[in-house]
């Protein structure tokens, strides 16, 4: 084979990411590319690793992250808490490529005059201090610090960012010229290599958009052959009607449809996966290119201000905080939670403040890990007042965990042939959701090996080949000759997640080796000095 190989993985069992049965093979790496060799074939390498008894897979692709800002430039006053553990968490569970820009929020694009207002919105969303938004995908890519990139990153175009970057945080339809500008900015970002269009239709300003606005933008994604990725307008009591809206957008725009973190949450929607999953299967049979992703937990995580009715956030973060100082605002919030508002998900009304715990509150760490209901009872105040007071004290920057799902629903989505795995990781200091450190190992260990919900080959396919095909990640997602050398070596008998809600960043067990761009980036559960991650442009 000419000169020695850079790396040789000898003696392992290959699960190649296609869903095909496992087979014995050796894996050679030269210049960041893979060659699959017959087991025991003569070969020499600069580094040979004996992986007998281990499984070799493609590097995992996390299709749903909020890690946009972890390697992005930030202004003065950035987060003081150490965040390298947050950067390491995906790598140590085998993730080699992350897709960010989900739920309607990306670090780009924006008209230059809107950048200051957008920066405040991103500060609250990402929770890592001031974040510099970018005018387009090229600027986003240039801003990613290669010294901090342990994994590859691609990004969707967030509709909420796009809307805020053109028309601010006004609760109204866009004027024709504003919609034209949004479409033009989206078209430019997709041409530069962004991965698709995302919406977060429970989050201001995305929640202010009607179906026609989203269809117009999804048509731009369709022209580029890229997906429309949506956090539905409701994942609770109205999940089925929200799913119909997403399907209508896909049909009328022609864009492939990706349902983000599919769930049926809150007591009024428990069990609805018995209807939503067959609906997705029927849509595929009718020609709609629809898939979904899922994280393997019964709790979600988001920002605290998303627990409030949408009108509270009109005008942006500053306007929200000013409103929360007023007694009449708090009374209206209480009333809306109790009675509901048409078109609003109303997480608290579907569950209760006792199911909402604080994940990150930088200046009030004593609140982290405790429910809003408990904190309110301790102070002798109403839970709405507790939530509003905490938001004011933290300048709007509070992340929560919502315990709102049922295990049987989660299992159905994981097992569905339409689903792939995404962590929905929200990497912030404090007590972030353990899914950021544990999702992939949890599927492999608990759901595949221990509960036998799906075979190992299918689990790996959901983490590799299926997402690579969905998002156009050419050369990734399968182990084959010529593929990019992103690889995982794992112990199938030992792999398991260890992170929990008290210790959310504990690394999993059983992930022995992670290779990024042909370089060993993690070994025996510890990172090496390699920084081989790159910004991925999807053409």
Tab-separated table of N, CA, C and O in Angstrom, residues 14 90 220 231 293 309 324 328 332 360 412 435-436 468 498 514 521 529:
chain	number	residue	atom	x	y	z
A	14	UNK	N	-16.789	-4.280	12.550
A	14	UNK	CA	-17.238	-3.058	11.893
A	14	UNK	C	-18.761	-3.005	11.823
A	14	UNK	O	-19.404	-3.909	11.293
A	90	UNK	N	-19.648	16.320	23.950
A	90	UNK	CA	-20.045	15.531	22.768
A	90	UNK	C	-18.944	14.607	22.273
A	90	UNK	O	-19.199	13.449	21.911
A	220	UNK	N	-37.381	28.542	-0.370
A	220	UNK	CA	-35.976	28.861	-0.636
A	220	UNK	C	-35.103	27.651	-0.288
A	220	UNK	O	-34.211	27.266	-1.055
A	231	UNK	N	-38.980	22.859	15.205
A	231	UNK	CA	-39.559	22.683	16.533
A	231	UNK	C	-41.011	23.114	16.384
A	231	UNK	O	-41.305	24.284	16.181
A	293	UNK	N	-36.086	13.534	14.706
A	293	UNK	CA	-35.017	13.155	15.626
A	293	UNK	C	-35.579	13.100	17.034
A	293	UNK	O	-36.696	13.541	17.300
A	309	UNK	N	-46.372	33.498	28.181
A	309	UNK	CA	-47.097	33.673	26.922
A	309	UNK	C	-46.321	34.550	25.948
A	309	UNK	O	-45.543	35.429	26.371
A	324	UNK	N	-41.920	42.619	33.112
A	324	UNK	CA	-41.959	41.733	34.275
A	324	UNK	C	-41.884	42.479	35.602
A	324	UNK	O	-42.154	41.890	36.659
A	328	UNK	N	-49.391	44.131	36.998
A	328	UNK	CA	-50.456	43.770	36.063
A	328	UNK	C	-49.969	42.758	35.021
A	328	UNK	O	-50.732	41.908	34.551
A	332	UNK	N	-51.601	39.031	34.473
A	332	UNK	CA	-52.025	38.549	33.151
A	332	UNK	C	-51.357	37.214	32.817
A	332	UNK	O	-51.993	36.325	32.246
A	360	UNK	N	-29.732	26.586	34.826
A	360	UNK	CA	-28.638	27.550	34.815
A	360	UNK	C	-29.164	28.914	35.209
A	360	UNK	O	-30.090	29.450	34.588
A	412	UNK	N	-41.164	4.672	21.780
A	412	UNK	CA	-41.757	4.514	20.453
A	412	UNK	C	-41.006	5.345	19.409
A	412	UNK	O	-40.780	4.888	18.287
A	435	UNK	N	-28.422	15.138	28.678
A	435	UNK	CA	-28.442	14.663	27.290
A	435	UNK	C	-27.248	15.166	26.495
A	435	UNK	O	-26.837	14.534	25.531
A	436	UNK	N	-26.683	16.311	26.891
A	436	UNK	CA	-25.518	16.850	26.179
A	436	UNK	C	-24.317	15.911	26.297
A	436	UNK	O	-23.508	15.811	25.386
A	468	UNK	N	-26.493	11.606	8.039
A	468	UNK	CA	-25.619	12.081	6.966
A	468	UNK	C	-26.397	12.223	5.671
A	468	UNK	O	-26.233	13.212	4.927
A	498	UNK	N	-23.394	7.917	32.003
A	498	UNK	CA	-23.269	8.084	33.455
A	498	UNK	C	-23.774	9.448	33.923
A	498	UNK	O	-23.976	9.647	35.119
A	514	UNK	N	-12.037	7.961	19.904
A	514	UNK	CA	-12.765	8.808	18.960
A	514	UNK	C	-11.743	9.430	18.024
A	514	UNK	O	-10.761	10.039	18.480
A	521	UNK	N	-8.714	11.877	18.746
A	521	UNK	CA	-9.118	13.051	19.510
A	521	UNK	C	-9.503	12.727	20.939
A	521	UNK	O	-9.522	13.612	21.806
A	529	UNK	N	-4.681	16.098	22.654
A	529	UNK	CA	-4.439	17.501	22.298
A	529	UNK	C	-4.985	17.863	20.926
A	529	UNK	O	-4.922	19.031	20.522
